Short mmCIF file of C-alpha atoms in Angstrom, two decimals:
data_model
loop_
_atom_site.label_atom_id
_atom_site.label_comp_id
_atom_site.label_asym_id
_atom_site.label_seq_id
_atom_site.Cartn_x
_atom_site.Cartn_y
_atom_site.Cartn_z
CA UNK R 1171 -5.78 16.81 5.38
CA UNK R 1172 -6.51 19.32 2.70
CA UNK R 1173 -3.16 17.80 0.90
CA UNK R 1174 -4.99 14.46 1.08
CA UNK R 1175 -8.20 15.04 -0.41
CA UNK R 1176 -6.68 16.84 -3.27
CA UNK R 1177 -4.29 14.00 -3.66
CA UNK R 1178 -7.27 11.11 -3.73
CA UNK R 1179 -9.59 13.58 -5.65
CA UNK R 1180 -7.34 14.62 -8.91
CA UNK R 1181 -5.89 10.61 -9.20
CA UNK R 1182 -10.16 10.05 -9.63
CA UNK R 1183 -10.04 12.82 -12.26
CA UNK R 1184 -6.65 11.44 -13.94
CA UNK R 1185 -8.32 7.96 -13.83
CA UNK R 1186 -11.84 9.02 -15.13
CA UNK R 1187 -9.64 11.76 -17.57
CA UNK R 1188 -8.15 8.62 -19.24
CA UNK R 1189 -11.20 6.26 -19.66
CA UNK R 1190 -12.31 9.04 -21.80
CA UNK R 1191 -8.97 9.16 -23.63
CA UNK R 1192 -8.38 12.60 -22.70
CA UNK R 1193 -4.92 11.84 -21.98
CA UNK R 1194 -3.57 14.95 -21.53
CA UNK R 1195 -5.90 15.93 -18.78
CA UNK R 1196 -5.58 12.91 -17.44
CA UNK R 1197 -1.44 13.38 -17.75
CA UNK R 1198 -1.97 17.06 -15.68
CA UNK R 1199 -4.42 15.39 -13.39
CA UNK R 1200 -1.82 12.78 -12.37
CA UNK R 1201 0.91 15.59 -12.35
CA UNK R 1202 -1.00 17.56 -9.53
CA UNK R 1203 -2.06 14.08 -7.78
CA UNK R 1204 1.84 13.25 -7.11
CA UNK R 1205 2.60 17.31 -6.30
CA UNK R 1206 -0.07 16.95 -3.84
CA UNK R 1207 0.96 13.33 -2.23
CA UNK R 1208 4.45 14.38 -1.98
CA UNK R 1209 3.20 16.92 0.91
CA UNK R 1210 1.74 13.63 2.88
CA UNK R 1211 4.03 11.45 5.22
CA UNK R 1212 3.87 7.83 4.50
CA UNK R 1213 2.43 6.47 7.24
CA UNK R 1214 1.39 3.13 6.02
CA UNK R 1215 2.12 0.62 3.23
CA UNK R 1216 -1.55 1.29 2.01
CA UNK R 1217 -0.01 4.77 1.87
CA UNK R 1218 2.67 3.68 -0.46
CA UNK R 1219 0.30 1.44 -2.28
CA UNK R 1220 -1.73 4.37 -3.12
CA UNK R 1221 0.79 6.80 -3.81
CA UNK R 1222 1.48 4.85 -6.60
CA UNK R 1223 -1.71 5.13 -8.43
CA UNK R 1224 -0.47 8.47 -9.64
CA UNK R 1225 2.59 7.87 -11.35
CA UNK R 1226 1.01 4.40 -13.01
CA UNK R 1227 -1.69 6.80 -14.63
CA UNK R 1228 0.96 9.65 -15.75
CA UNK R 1229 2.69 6.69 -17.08
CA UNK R 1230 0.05 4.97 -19.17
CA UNK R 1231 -1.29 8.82 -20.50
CA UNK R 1232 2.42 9.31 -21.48
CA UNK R 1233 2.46 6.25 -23.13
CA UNK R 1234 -0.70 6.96 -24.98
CA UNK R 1235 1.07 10.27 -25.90
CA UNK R 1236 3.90 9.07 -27.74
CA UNK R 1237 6.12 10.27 -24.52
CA UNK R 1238 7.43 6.68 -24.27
CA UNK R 1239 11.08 8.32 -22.44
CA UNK R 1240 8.81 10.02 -19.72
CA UNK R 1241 6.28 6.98 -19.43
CA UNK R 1242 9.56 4.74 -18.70
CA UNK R 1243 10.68 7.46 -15.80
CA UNK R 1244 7.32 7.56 -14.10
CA UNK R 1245 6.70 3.55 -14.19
CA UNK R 1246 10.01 2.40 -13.15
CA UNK R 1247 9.79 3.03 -9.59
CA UNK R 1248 5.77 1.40 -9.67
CA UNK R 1249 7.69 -1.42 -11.07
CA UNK R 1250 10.28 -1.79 -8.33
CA UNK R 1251 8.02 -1.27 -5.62
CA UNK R 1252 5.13 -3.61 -6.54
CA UNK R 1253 7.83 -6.34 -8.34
CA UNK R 1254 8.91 -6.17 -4.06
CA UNK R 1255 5.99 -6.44 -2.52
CA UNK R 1256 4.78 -9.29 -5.06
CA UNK R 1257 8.21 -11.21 -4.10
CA UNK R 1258 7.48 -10.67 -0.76
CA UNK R 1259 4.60 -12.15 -0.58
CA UNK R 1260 1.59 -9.64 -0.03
CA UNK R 1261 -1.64 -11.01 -0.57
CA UNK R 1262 -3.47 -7.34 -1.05
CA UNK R 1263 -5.44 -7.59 -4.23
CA UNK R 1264 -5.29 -3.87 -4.47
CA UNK R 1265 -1.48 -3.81 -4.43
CA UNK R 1266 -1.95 -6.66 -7.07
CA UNK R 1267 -3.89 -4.49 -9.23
CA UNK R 1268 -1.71 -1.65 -8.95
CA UNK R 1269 1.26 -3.86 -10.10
CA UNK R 1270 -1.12 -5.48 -13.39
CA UNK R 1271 -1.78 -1.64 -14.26
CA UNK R 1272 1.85 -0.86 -13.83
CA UNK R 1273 2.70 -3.96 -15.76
CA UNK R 1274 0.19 -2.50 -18.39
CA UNK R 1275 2.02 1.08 -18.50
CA UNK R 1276 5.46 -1.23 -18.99
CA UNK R 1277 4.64 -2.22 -21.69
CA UNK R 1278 2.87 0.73 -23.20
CA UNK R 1279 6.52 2.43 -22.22
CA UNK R 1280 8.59 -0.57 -23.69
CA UNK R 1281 7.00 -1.43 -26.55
CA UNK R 1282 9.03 -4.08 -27.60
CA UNK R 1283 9.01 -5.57 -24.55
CA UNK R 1284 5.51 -5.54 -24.07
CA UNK R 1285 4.94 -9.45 -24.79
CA UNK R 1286 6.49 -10.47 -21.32
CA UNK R 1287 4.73 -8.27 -19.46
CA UNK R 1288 1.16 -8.60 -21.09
CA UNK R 1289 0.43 -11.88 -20.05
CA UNK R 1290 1.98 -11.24 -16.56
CA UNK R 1291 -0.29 -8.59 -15.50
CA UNK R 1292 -3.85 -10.69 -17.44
CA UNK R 1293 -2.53 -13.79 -15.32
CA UNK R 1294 -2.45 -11.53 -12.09
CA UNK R 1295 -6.18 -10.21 -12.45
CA UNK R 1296 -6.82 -13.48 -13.79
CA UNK R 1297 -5.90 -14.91 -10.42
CA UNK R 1298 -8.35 -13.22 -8.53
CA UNK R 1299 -11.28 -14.47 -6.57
CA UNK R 1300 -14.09 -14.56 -8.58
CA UNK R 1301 -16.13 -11.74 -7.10
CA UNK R 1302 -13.25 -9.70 -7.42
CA UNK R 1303 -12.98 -10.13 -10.90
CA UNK R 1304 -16.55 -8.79 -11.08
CA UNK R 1305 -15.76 -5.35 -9.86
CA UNK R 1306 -15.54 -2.56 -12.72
CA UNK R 1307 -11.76 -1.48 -11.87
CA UNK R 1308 -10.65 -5.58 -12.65
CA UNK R 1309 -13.00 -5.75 -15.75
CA UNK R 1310 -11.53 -2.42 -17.37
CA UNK R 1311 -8.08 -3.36 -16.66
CA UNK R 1312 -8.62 -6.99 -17.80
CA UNK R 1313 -9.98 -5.68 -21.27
CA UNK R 1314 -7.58 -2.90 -21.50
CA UNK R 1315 -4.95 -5.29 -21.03
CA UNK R 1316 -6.61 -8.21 -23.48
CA UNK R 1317 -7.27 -5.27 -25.96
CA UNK R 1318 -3.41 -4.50 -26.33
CA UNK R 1319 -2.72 -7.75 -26.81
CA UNK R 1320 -4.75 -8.11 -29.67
CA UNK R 1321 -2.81 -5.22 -30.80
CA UNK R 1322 0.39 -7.01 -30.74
#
């Protein structure tokens, strides 16, 4: 149990480490999150799901690094997984969001394939119920995503 609160509680501090832009915390925050989930037994997909958060953050604070080699190592895997579970069918919105912010990391990693991918993961969010799209974790995602655009 111990394992599992420090998992859940350094992937907060990654997250909140790279609103601020303090990406290299938020790169050793992610670091410890994934040490500390790889002592937990999958038990669940939700497990999976969140397990996942991890390496999408170390991913996008590599990215924002200039580490674009080690951002493409730690989203690849996201990718895969989510890219299944989307052709699969799930309906989870959270599993949906986790696959926009991987989609986001993508093309943070892959640069020059970043135009694909952009609108992909805005369409996602974009496709959520309305109240959903309210919540702060789809509005800073939405922007972050519609900012990078903008960049491109």
């Amino acid at each position: 149990q111990a394992s599992e609160i420090a998992a859940r509680m350094t992937v907060k501090l990654a997250r909140l480490s790279y609103l601020l832009r303090d990406y290299a915390a938020a790169e050793a925050y992610s670091r410890e999150s994934i040490a500390f989930g790889k002592q937990l037994p999958i038990r669940s997909p939700r497990d999976r799901e969140f397990a996942s958060e991890a390496p999408i953050l170390l991913a996008l604070s590599l990215a924002r690094q200039g580490h674009l080699v080690d951002a493409r190592l730690a989203i690849e895997p996201v990718l895969k997984l989510h890219g299944t579970l989307r052709a699969k069918g799930s309906d989870n919105l959270f599993q949906h969001r986790l696959m926009a912010a991987g989609l986001l990391a993508a093309a943070l990693a892959w640069p020059t394939e970043a135009q694909p991918r952009l609108p992909e993961a805005g369409a996602i969010l974009d496709g959520f119920p309305e109240e959903r799209k309210r919540r702060r974790s789809t509005r800073v995602l939405r922007e972050a995503i519609a900012q990078e655009q903008k960049r491109r």
